[in-house]
Amino acid sequence: MNDVPATRSGRAPRGRAAAVGLSREQVISAAIAQIDAKGLSAFSLRELARGLGVSPAVIYWHVGGSKEDLFAAIAATITGQLAAAQDPLAPWTDRLRQVFLAYRASVHRHPNVSPLLGAQMKSNGVANLDWIEIVLAALSDGGFQGDALRNAFNALIGGLCGFVTVELAPAPSSEDGAWQDRVAARMAEVDPEAYPLTHAALPELANRIFVLRWQNGAQVPYDDSYTVLLDLLIDGLAARARSSATLETPEPLHG
Amino acid sequence: MNDVPATRSGRAPRGRAAAVGLSREQVISAAIAQIDAKGLSAFSLRELARGLGVSPAVIYWHVGGSKEDLFAAIAATITGQLAAAQDPLAPWTDRLRQVFLAYRASVHRHPNVSPLLGAQMKSNGVANLDWIEIVLAALSDGGFQGDALRNAFNALIGGLCGFVTVELAPAPSSEDGAWQDRVAARMAEVDPEAYPLTHAALPELANRIFVLRWQNGAQVPYDDSYTVLLDLLIDGLAARARSSATLETPEPLHG
DNA sequence: ATTTTCAATTGAACATCGTTCTATTGATGG
DNA sequence: CCATCAATAGAACGATGTTCAATTGAAAAT
C-alpha cells in the first residue's frame, strides 16, 4: 500500500499526462482486461501499450521495473477485495468456509489470471494480509496454535488455493480449438484393458476429470469438487479441534 | 506413447546423427537438467540447443512443433515413473497415501519444473494414465462411484497436486537474492495492530507461512503441512466411506 | 513574467526469443 | 552404385522485454 513508487501524488498531472492522463490503476486494469480476453500466454507489454495507445516505455514508468512487477500488482488487485466477505460473528468453521468460497469466486472472475495468483502467493507473500489474518484468527479460535496452527494454515492455503490454481490454470486460448482436440484425442486412446476404471469413467464423466470444460465461454462448474474438498478439510480440522483441547505438542511460546 | 512423431525407429541413425547422435530422450533430460539448474523462467530453446552444442532447429526435429510440446514431454517424463510406488495389496487408504507421497517426492526432485506439471495436468490430461487408474481404483475399492467418485477424485488431485504446485512454484532464481529480500521487506512491514495474529506468527514461523524457504539450495521441508493435508483428506474420505455403504446419490449407470 | 523543475511520454535501439525455411550431410537399403 | 531420408546447420523473420536519451508542458520557484 505504501510501496507504490511515489507515482500518484495529490498534485494534478503535469506534462503530456494532462492530455493523455494515464494512471497506474488504469494500466493494471487494462492488463487484467487483456488477460481475461486473450489469455495469459498471449499477453505482452507491447500489446498492452498498443491497446492503451501508448509507448511500451509508459508501462515501465507507471508499474515498475519488470513484467513480473506488473503481475504482482495484478495479483494484489484481484485478491485485494475479499477480506470483506466474512461474518466475524459466525463460528470459526463457517468463517473459513466463507473466506475460501470468496477466494474461489474472486479467482473465478478472472480464470486466465489464476496462474499468477499461485505464483505470487509465496514470492510476495499472499497479497492480502487481511485475508491471512482472518484465516489465522479462525484457526486460532478453533484452538490451533504453534506447529498445529502452521500446519493447518498451510494445508488450507496450499490445498484450496492450489486446487483453484490447478483446475483453472490453462485458459482455452480464445479461438483455436487445438487444445480441446488434443484432449479429445488423448481420451480416445485410453486402452480399456490396461485402464478399465479410467475407461469406464470416461463416457459418463466426459472430460470433467481431466480438464475444466468450457462451453461458450462459461465453464462447467467444478463447484462440487471444490466444496467436497472444502468440507473434507474443515470437517477434519473441526474433528481434531474437538478431540484434543491442547493440540499436538503444545510447545510454550518463547517470544 | 504412440504419438512420438515417428522419430525413434529401430534403425541406426543416419546422416550427421551418426556423428553427433542426439535422441529425443537426451533432449528432454537436458532440458530438465537446465530447468533444474537455472530455473524455468531462464530456460529457452536456444539455450538448450547451445548447451547441447547444436542448432535450435534440432530441438524442433526431435521434440515436436513447439515449446509447449517440449514442456508436455517433460511433464510426462517426470510423472511417468510413479505408478510403481504402490503396494496393490494394501488397504485403499494406504494405497492413496503411497501414491500421493510418491507424487510429492517426484516433484520434489525437480522443483523448478513444478509449474509445468500443474499446467499439463489438465490440458493434456494427467500425463500418466497408470497413476489415474490407481487413484480411481483405490477410491472405487473405498465404495465411491458416480458423482461421489468424480468429486473425491477431483478433490484429491486438485488439492494435493495443487498444494505441491503452489508451494514449490517460483524457483529462487539461482544467484540473485532480490526475491528473498522482497519477502523479508514484506514481512517487516506487517502492522502489529492491524494484523496481530499474523504479526505474532511471524517471529516464530519465520517465512515458513509465506514462502518455501531455501537454504543453500535445499528447501526447508513442507512435509508436515503436506502430511496434514493428506491425512485430513484420506481420513475424511474413509469416514464418509464408512458412514454410508451407498454414497451420495447412487445414480444408475446409463452407459 | 521568467525561469526552473520534473511528472509523463516518445521513439529508437539492443539483445533475445520462438519458429520456419532452405540447404546439406552421409549412412543405409535397394 | 544410386537414391533415400534421418538428422543436422544456418540464415532469416517477426515479436518480445527492457533501457535510454530526448522531449513536452504544466506547476512551482524566483
XYZ file of C-alpha atoms (C1' of nucleotides) in Angstrom:
570
model
C 0.000 0.000 0.000
C 2.904 2.344 0.635
C 5.409 0.955 -1.812
C 3.613 2.486 -4.744
C 6.610 4.185 -6.388
C 5.665 7.725 -5.478
C 3.562 7.913 -8.597
C 0.169 9.085 -7.518
C 0.772 12.310 -5.737
C -2.093 14.607 -4.909
C -0.967 17.206 -7.411
C -2.630 17.281 -10.759
C -0.772 15.604 -13.590
C 1.790 17.618 -15.459
C 3.403 17.262 -18.830
C 1.684 15.308 -21.507
C -0.090 13.428 -18.797
C -2.542 16.289 -18.689
C -3.531 15.460 -22.229
C -3.461 11.648 -22.032
C -3.935 11.117 -18.322
C -2.842 7.515 -17.709
C -2.685 6.181 -14.171
C -1.196 3.105 -12.557
C -4.660 1.756 -11.819
C -5.708 2.147 -15.420
C -2.657 0.274 -16.625
C -3.313 -2.603 -14.245
C -6.987 -2.934 -15.023
C -6.271 -2.723 -18.742
C -3.773 -5.552 -18.290
C -6.357 -7.642 -16.443
C -8.881 -6.974 -19.175
C -6.455 -8.075 -21.874
C -5.501 -11.229 -19.987
C -9.161 -12.046 -19.437
C -9.869 -11.555 -23.113
C -6.895 -13.127 -24.885
C -5.342 -15.365 -22.271
C -2.160 -15.091 -20.257
C 0.188 -16.571 -22.821
C -0.972 -14.123 -25.480
C -0.386 -11.174 -23.203
C 2.584 -8.896 -23.745
C 3.616 -5.485 -22.558
C 3.740 -4.220 -26.093
C 0.210 -5.391 -26.785
C -0.898 -3.721 -23.580
C 0.764 -0.475 -24.628
C -0.752 -0.822 -28.076
C -4.210 -1.247 -26.609
C -3.706 1.846 -24.500
C -2.432 3.793 -27.497
C 0.847 4.436 -25.769
C 4.554 3.697 -25.949
C 5.766 0.497 -24.261
C 8.034 2.509 -22.002
C 4.995 4.035 -20.325
C 4.147 0.701 -18.743
C 7.529 0.652 -17.042
C 7.134 4.186 -15.784
C 3.765 3.508 -14.161
C 4.078 -0.027 -12.913
C 7.682 -0.687 -12.122
C 10.802 -2.230 -13.463
C 9.669 -5.512 -14.948
C 6.823 -7.587 -16.263
C 6.764 -9.560 -13.045
C 6.091 -6.391 -11.104
C 3.026 -5.912 -13.257
C 1.971 -9.454 -12.484
C 2.429 -8.892 -8.771
C 0.297 -5.762 -8.967
C -2.378 -7.674 -10.841
C -2.435 -10.423 -8.230
C -2.666 -7.867 -5.444
C -5.537 -6.110 -7.183
C -7.573 -9.263 -7.697
C -7.102 -10.735 -4.229
C -7.352 -7.364 -2.524
C -11.104 -7.293 -2.282
C -12.032 -10.451 -0.472
C -11.497 -9.674 3.172
C -14.953 -8.138 3.439
C -16.842 -11.306 2.578
C -16.857 -12.686 6.083
C -19.174 -12.551 9.094
C -16.958 -12.050 12.174
C -19.703 -13.368 14.450
C -20.053 -16.726 12.743
C -18.405 -19.881 14.131
C -14.797 -20.289 13.055
C -15.606 -23.150 10.727
C -18.189 -21.045 8.918
C -15.765 -18.150 8.662
C -13.215 -20.401 6.998
C -15.840 -21.584 4.575
C -16.871 -18.031 3.726
C -13.322 -16.889 3.180
C -12.318 -19.716 0.879
C -15.539 -19.607 -1.089
C -14.877 -15.905 -1.581
C -11.374 -16.698 -2.796
C -12.640 -19.122 -5.367
C -15.310 -16.711 -6.513
C -12.720 -13.998 -6.847
C -10.413 -16.099 -8.973
C -13.375 -17.407 -10.911
C -13.993 -13.951 -12.256
C -10.535 -13.913 -13.872
C -9.665 -17.505 -14.720
C -6.829 -16.602 -17.061
C -5.044 -14.770 -14.278
C -5.096 -17.696 -11.871
C -1.540 -18.903 -12.561
C -0.314 -15.521 -11.460
C -2.101 -15.826 -8.137
C -0.496 -19.164 -7.436
C 2.944 -17.829 -8.239
C 2.599 -14.624 -6.271
C 1.165 -16.469 -3.310
C 4.592 -17.124 -1.911
C 7.113 -14.988 -3.703
C 5.419 -11.844 -2.464
C 3.578 -13.315 0.434
C -0.134 -13.530 -0.010
C -1.054 -10.172 -1.444
C -3.735 -9.507 1.089
C -2.743 -9.567 4.735
C -6.341 -9.105 5.876
C -7.065 -12.428 4.359
C -4.205 -14.168 6.151
C -5.283 -12.615 9.390
C -8.839 -13.881 9.009
C -7.698 -17.430 8.351
C -5.261 -17.374 11.243
C -7.913 -15.902 13.546
C -10.431 -18.578 12.639
C -7.932 -21.369 13.232
C -6.846 -19.727 16.449
C -10.456 -19.654 17.626
C -10.582 -23.324 16.784
C -7.818 -23.903 19.300
C -4.883 -24.311 16.945
C -1.544 -22.870 17.911
C 2.151 -23.384 17.312
C 3.051 -26.078 14.815
C -0.536 -27.245 14.597
C -1.594 -23.732 13.567
C 1.122 -23.517 10.962
C 0.305 -26.907 9.507
C -3.424 -26.270 9.428
C -2.847 -22.907 7.797
C -0.539 -24.294 5.161
C -2.794 -27.239 4.449
C -5.781 -24.958 3.904
C -3.997 -22.339 1.843
C -1.964 -24.800 -0.185
C -4.754 -27.271 -0.777
C -7.598 -24.907 -1.574
C -5.667 -22.194 -3.403
C -3.746 -24.909 -5.197
C -6.972 -26.548 -6.281
C -8.227 -23.318 -7.776
C -4.912 -22.615 -9.471
C -4.511 -26.080 -10.921
C -8.063 -26.520 -12.106
C -8.299 -23.108 -13.679
C -4.773 -22.792 -14.974
C -4.502 -23.126 -18.745
C -7.048 -20.857 -20.326
C -8.575 -22.111 -23.549
C -6.700 -19.880 -25.950
C -9.710 -17.978 -27.225
C -10.363 -19.052 -30.775
C -8.274 -22.090 -31.573
C -9.706 -25.430 -30.577
C -6.423 -27.316 -30.872
C -6.463 -27.556 -27.123
C -9.767 -29.371 -26.898
C -8.799 -31.568 -29.824
C -5.664 -32.765 -28.104
C -7.651 -33.646 -25.002
C -10.233 -35.498 -27.043
C -7.521 -37.423 -28.865
C -5.843 -38.216 -25.597
C -9.067 -39.580 -24.176
C -9.924 -41.581 -27.262
C -6.740 -43.603 -26.990
C -7.308 -44.859 -23.462
C -6.910 -48.607 -23.557
C -9.965 -50.280 -21.955
C -7.965 -53.311 -20.883
C -4.999 -51.543 -19.392
C -7.095 -48.861 -17.717
C -10.536 -50.304 -17.065
C -11.650 -47.839 -14.422
C -10.325 -44.833 -16.282
C -12.018 -46.016 -19.428
C -15.285 -46.738 -17.651
C -15.260 -43.290 -16.126
C -14.751 -41.546 -19.439
C -18.109 -41.797 -21.203
C -20.022 -40.794 -18.131
C -17.757 -38.083 -16.857
C -16.684 -36.803 -20.268
C -13.530 -34.794 -19.780
C -14.618 -33.422 -16.434
C -11.967 -35.497 -14.767
C -9.138 -34.288 -16.900
C -9.930 -30.756 -17.855
C -12.025 -27.837 -16.955
C -14.530 -27.829 -19.747
C -15.570 -24.625 -21.446
C -18.822 -24.125 -23.261
C -19.457 -20.809 -24.987
C -17.074 -19.141 -22.613
C -18.753 -20.398 -19.460
C -17.097 -23.183 -17.541
C -18.819 -26.304 -16.409
C -18.691 -25.863 -12.674
C -16.155 -27.632 -10.569
C -18.136 -26.374 -7.629
C -18.982 -29.785 -6.317
C -15.402 -30.978 -6.172
C -14.195 -27.799 -4.540
C -16.989 -27.997 -1.995
C -16.109 -31.596 -1.241
C -12.505 -30.619 -0.692
C -13.523 -27.706 1.492
C -15.816 -29.852 3.600
C -13.237 -32.575 3.996
C -10.682 -30.086 5.274
C -12.925 -28.089 7.588
C -14.733 -31.092 8.993
C -11.397 -32.763 9.579
C -9.978 -29.749 11.342
C -13.111 -29.401 13.463
C -12.859 -33.035 14.475
C -9.247 -32.600 15.509
C -10.091 -29.466 17.420
C -12.792 -31.327 19.338
C -10.741 -34.410 20.042
C -7.969 -32.645 21.910
C -8.227 -29.427 23.849
C -4.495 -28.842 23.613
C -3.422 -29.789 20.122
C -0.402 -31.756 19.029
C 2.664 -30.821 21.012
C 1.689 -27.686 22.946
C 5.037 -26.013 22.997
C 5.483 -22.921 25.204
C 5.545 -19.588 23.457
C 9.082 -18.348 23.814
C 8.541 -14.912 22.387
C 3.366 -43.492 -26.007
C 2.448 -43.984 -29.649
C 2.269 -40.376 -30.788
C 6.009 -39.996 -30.684
C 6.496 -38.464 -34.126
C 7.982 -41.493 -35.800
C 11.384 -40.460 -34.536
C 12.871 -43.444 -32.820
C 12.891 -46.187 -35.341
C 14.896 -49.295 -34.766
C 17.362 -48.445 -37.496
C 20.624 -46.857 -36.575
C 20.868 -43.118 -37.060
C 21.924 -41.815 -40.421
C 23.372 -38.553 -41.629
C 25.165 -36.349 -39.225
C 23.258 -38.073 -36.489
C 25.829 -40.802 -36.689
C 28.470 -38.345 -35.650
C 26.520 -36.428 -33.009
C 23.853 -38.953 -32.109
C 21.199 -36.932 -30.351
C 17.976 -38.576 -29.237
C 14.629 -37.326 -28.091
C 15.283 -38.631 -24.598
C 18.582 -36.789 -24.412
C 16.948 -33.553 -25.446
C 14.259 -33.909 -22.800
C 16.602 -34.809 -19.992
C 18.956 -31.998 -20.969
C 16.003 -29.635 -20.783
C 15.084 -30.913 -17.336
C 18.679 -30.502 -16.216
C 18.791 -26.919 -17.436
C 15.469 -26.058 -15.777
C 16.660 -27.622 -12.555
C 19.861 -25.628 -12.712
C 18.806 -22.210 -13.952
C 15.091 -22.091 -13.266
C 12.101 -22.247 -15.561
C 11.992 -18.571 -16.457
C 15.615 -18.582 -17.567
C 15.062 -21.561 -19.810
C 14.922 -21.145 -23.565
C 15.115 -23.430 -26.545
C 18.150 -21.584 -27.818
C 19.959 -22.026 -24.524
C 19.053 -25.690 -24.600
C 20.438 -26.025 -28.115
C 23.517 -24.066 -27.096
C 24.092 -26.394 -24.148
C 23.805 -29.386 -26.431
C 26.169 -27.817 -28.947
C 23.528 -27.960 -31.604
C 21.350 -25.783 -33.800
C 17.983 -24.633 -32.373
C 16.171 -26.341 -35.216
C 17.308 -29.702 -33.874
C 15.040 -29.305 -30.855
C 12.041 -28.994 -33.116
C 13.003 -32.001 -35.111
C 13.321 -34.239 -32.061
C 10.605 -32.989 -29.776
C 7.838 -31.574 -31.902
C 6.383 -28.382 -33.173
C 6.516 -26.033 -30.220
C 7.988 -25.228 -26.870
C 4.821 -26.388 -25.171
C 5.275 -29.817 -26.697
C 8.652 -29.938 -25.018
C 7.019 -28.972 -21.739
C 4.404 -31.669 -22.158
C 7.127 -34.221 -22.779
C 8.995 -33.046 -19.696
C 5.900 -33.374 -17.547
C 5.243 -36.841 -18.911
C 8.812 -37.888 -18.200
C 8.774 -36.703 -14.613
C 5.388 -38.100 -13.660
C 5.896 -41.241 -15.695
C 7.736 -43.188 -13.050
C 5.475 -43.107 -10.047
C 2.970 -45.808 -10.783
C 5.327 -48.425 -9.404
C 5.493 -46.972 -5.899
C 2.370 -48.682 -4.696
C 1.526 -51.924 -2.954
C -1.572 -53.318 -4.666
C -2.356 -55.474 -1.643
C -2.515 -52.615 0.862
C -5.836 -51.136 2.003
C -7.183 -48.475 -0.335
C -6.416 -45.657 2.086
C -2.803 -46.736 2.298
C -2.555 -47.009 -1.466
C -3.773 -43.434 -1.816
C -1.205 -42.321 0.707
C 1.600 -44.121 -1.123
C 0.616 -42.708 -4.483
C 0.400 -39.103 -3.376
C 3.561 -39.267 -1.307
C 5.276 -40.620 -4.391
C 3.915 -37.734 -6.419
C 5.281 -35.186 -3.999
C 8.635 -36.923 -3.859
C 8.774 -36.977 -7.626
C 8.059 -33.264 -7.976
C 10.405 -32.560 -5.092
C 13.286 -33.779 -7.184
C 12.585 -31.104 -9.802
C 11.054 -28.132 -8.001
C 11.608 -25.727 -10.869
C 9.559 -27.892 -13.175
C 6.517 -27.986 -10.905
C 4.575 -25.213 -12.680
C 4.696 -27.313 -15.823
C 3.145 -30.262 -14.041
C 0.256 -28.184 -12.806
C -0.370 -26.766 -16.248
C -0.102 -30.074 -18.069
C -2.317 -31.748 -15.507
C -5.451 -30.733 -17.379
C -4.502 -29.514 -20.816
C -3.068 -32.893 -21.737
C -4.826 -34.945 -19.178
C -2.622 -36.225 -16.420
C 0.448 -37.435 -18.212
C 0.410 -40.828 -16.606
C -2.713 -42.901 -17.010
C -1.400 -45.597 -14.684
C -1.488 -43.052 -11.954
C -5.084 -42.051 -12.637
C -6.070 -45.666 -12.721
C -4.512 -46.349 -9.340
C -6.292 -43.435 -7.696
C -9.612 -44.376 -9.265
C -9.154 -47.996 -8.252
C -8.412 -47.082 -4.649
C -11.450 -44.834 -4.420
C -13.541 -47.466 -6.097
C -12.428 -50.008 -3.518
C -13.486 -47.480 -0.908
C -17.010 -47.644 -2.279
C -17.060 -44.430 -4.265
C -18.861 -44.337 -7.579
C -20.624 -41.924 -9.875
C -20.585 -38.305 -8.806
C -19.065 -39.184 -5.454
C -16.156 -40.845 -7.247
C -15.642 -37.886 -9.508
C -15.748 -35.397 -6.658
C -13.428 -37.411 -4.457
C -11.002 -37.821 -7.348
C -11.002 -34.158 -8.206
C -10.669 -33.108 -4.596
C -7.642 -35.347 -4.098
C -5.906 -34.492 -7.369
C -6.694 -30.796 -7.235
C -5.938 -30.338 -3.562
C -2.772 -32.378 -3.261
C -1.226 -31.684 -6.661
C -2.240 -28.067 -6.264
C -0.517 -27.902 -2.904
C 2.707 -29.164 -4.385
C 2.469 -26.859 -7.369
C 1.676 -23.772 -5.346
C 4.224 -24.347 -2.617
C 7.017 -25.210 -4.987
C 6.196 -22.890 -7.838
C 8.546 -19.911 -8.083
C 12.079 -21.148 -8.048
C 14.594 -18.877 -6.382
C 16.284 -17.580 -9.497
C 19.689 -19.075 -8.821
C 22.043 -16.299 -7.859
C 20.070 -13.160 -7.207
C 18.611 -12.792 -3.743
C 16.207 -9.988 -4.714
C 13.458 -12.489 -4.210
C 14.211 -13.205 -0.583
C 14.768 -9.513 0.054
C 11.325 -8.611 -1.161
C 9.785 -11.235 1.079
C 11.747 -10.007 4.072
C 10.701 -6.425 3.393
C 7.130 -7.501 3.008
C 7.224 -9.251 6.348
C 8.929 -6.409 8.132
C 6.128 -4.027 7.317
C 3.363 -6.091 8.878
C 1.481 -3.797 11.234
C 1.189 -5.436 14.683
C -2.030 -3.611 15.484
C -3.853 -4.232 12.239
C -2.691 -7.845 11.941
C -1.980 -9.118 15.465
C -2.133 -12.832 14.696
C -0.130 -12.530 11.514
C 2.468 -10.477 13.323
C 2.595 -12.860 16.256
C 3.100 -15.766 13.912
C 5.981 -14.154 12.092
C 8.910 -14.356 14.522
C 8.200 -17.944 15.393
C 7.331 -19.239 11.971
C 9.734 -17.019 10.072
C 8.684 -17.040 6.478
C 7.509 -20.614 6.524
C 3.955 -19.433 6.245
C 4.540 -17.267 3.244
C 7.247 -18.862 1.255
C 9.075 -22.027 0.682
C 12.371 -21.202 2.236
C 15.626 -22.156 0.597
C 18.882 -22.603 2.405
C 21.969 -23.412 0.359
C 19.822 -24.915 -2.313
C 17.921 -27.267 -0.045
C 14.395 -26.448 0.882
C 13.051 -26.346 4.385
C 10.578 -29.170 4.297
C 6.880 -28.550 3.995
C 6.459 -32.207 4.773
C 4.409 -31.671 7.881
C 1.836 -29.472 6.194
C 1.518 -31.784 3.233
C 1.094 -34.747 5.540
C -1.575 -32.917 7.493
C -3.422 -32.174 4.281
C -3.071 -35.750 3.130
C -4.354 -37.125 6.420
C -7.270 -34.739 6.517
C -8.374 -35.808 3.066
C -7.892 -39.545 3.414
C -9.327 -39.745 6.912
C -12.294 -37.708 5.770
C -12.885 -39.919 2.765
C -12.555 -43.039 4.886
C -15.105 -41.672 7.344
C -17.548 -40.969 4.550
C -16.984 -44.383 3.070
C -17.779 -45.981 6.444
C -20.829 -43.871 7.187
C -22.763 -44.833 4.072
C -22.496 -48.020 2.105
C -24.042 -46.392 -0.957
C -22.631 -42.938 -1.282
C -24.375 -39.728 -2.161
C -26.959 -40.173 -4.880
C -26.332 -43.632 -6.345
C -27.474 -42.931 -9.862
C -27.837 -45.839 -12.295
C -25.146 -46.249 -14.896
C -26.762 -45.414 -18.202
C -23.911 -46.444 -20.448
C 6.988 37.301 -16.030
C 10.576 34.468 -16.315
C 12.997 30.534 -15.138
C 13.424 26.089 -13.214
C 11.722 21.651 -12.064
C 10.126 17.366 -13.115
C 5.984 14.150 -13.962
C 4.848 11.888 -18.137
C 5.675 10.449 -22.519
C 8.105 9.354 -27.059
C 10.888 6.782 -30.266
C 14.827 4.447 -31.300
C 17.783 0.860 -30.099
C 19.567 -3.846 -28.306
C 19.691 -8.484 -27.330
C 16.995 -12.451 -27.154
C 13.426 -15.395 -28.135
C 10.215 -18.964 -30.786
C 9.667 -20.577 -35.160
C 10.218 -21.627 -40.132
C 12.640 -22.370 -44.215
C 16.025 -23.992 -47.313
C 20.206 -26.402 -47.813
C 23.474 -30.087 -46.748
C 25.389 -34.416 -44.982
C 26.237 -39.181 -45.194
C 24.967 -43.870 -43.697
C 21.704 -47.303 -45.202
C 18.541 -50.021 -48.224
C 17.861 -51.336 -52.749
C 26.382 -47.532 -57.322
C 22.479 -44.826 -56.620
C 18.561 -42.898 -54.370
C 16.504 -42.265 -49.970
C 15.905 -39.882 -45.962
C 17.042 -39.326 -40.905
C 19.428 -35.628 -38.881
C 21.629 -31.699 -38.853
C 23.221 -26.462 -39.962
C 22.390 -21.799 -40.804
C 20.049 -17.891 -42.084
C 16.071 -15.305 -41.648
C 11.532 -13.130 -39.699
C 8.749 -11.014 -36.514
C 7.844 -10.255 -31.749
C 9.230 -9.597 -27.172
C 11.290 -7.394 -22.569
C 13.972 -3.702 -21.388
C 16.835 0.545 -21.472
C 17.971 5.132 -22.576
C 18.441 9.629 -24.276
C 15.383 13.161 -25.725
C 11.118 15.993 -25.378
C 6.889 18.203 -23.624
C 4.489 21.444 -20.912
C 2.100 22.467 -16.593
C 3.227 23.669 -11.955
C 6.488 25.703 -8.551
C 10.082 28.988 -7.567
C 12.198 33.162 -8.378
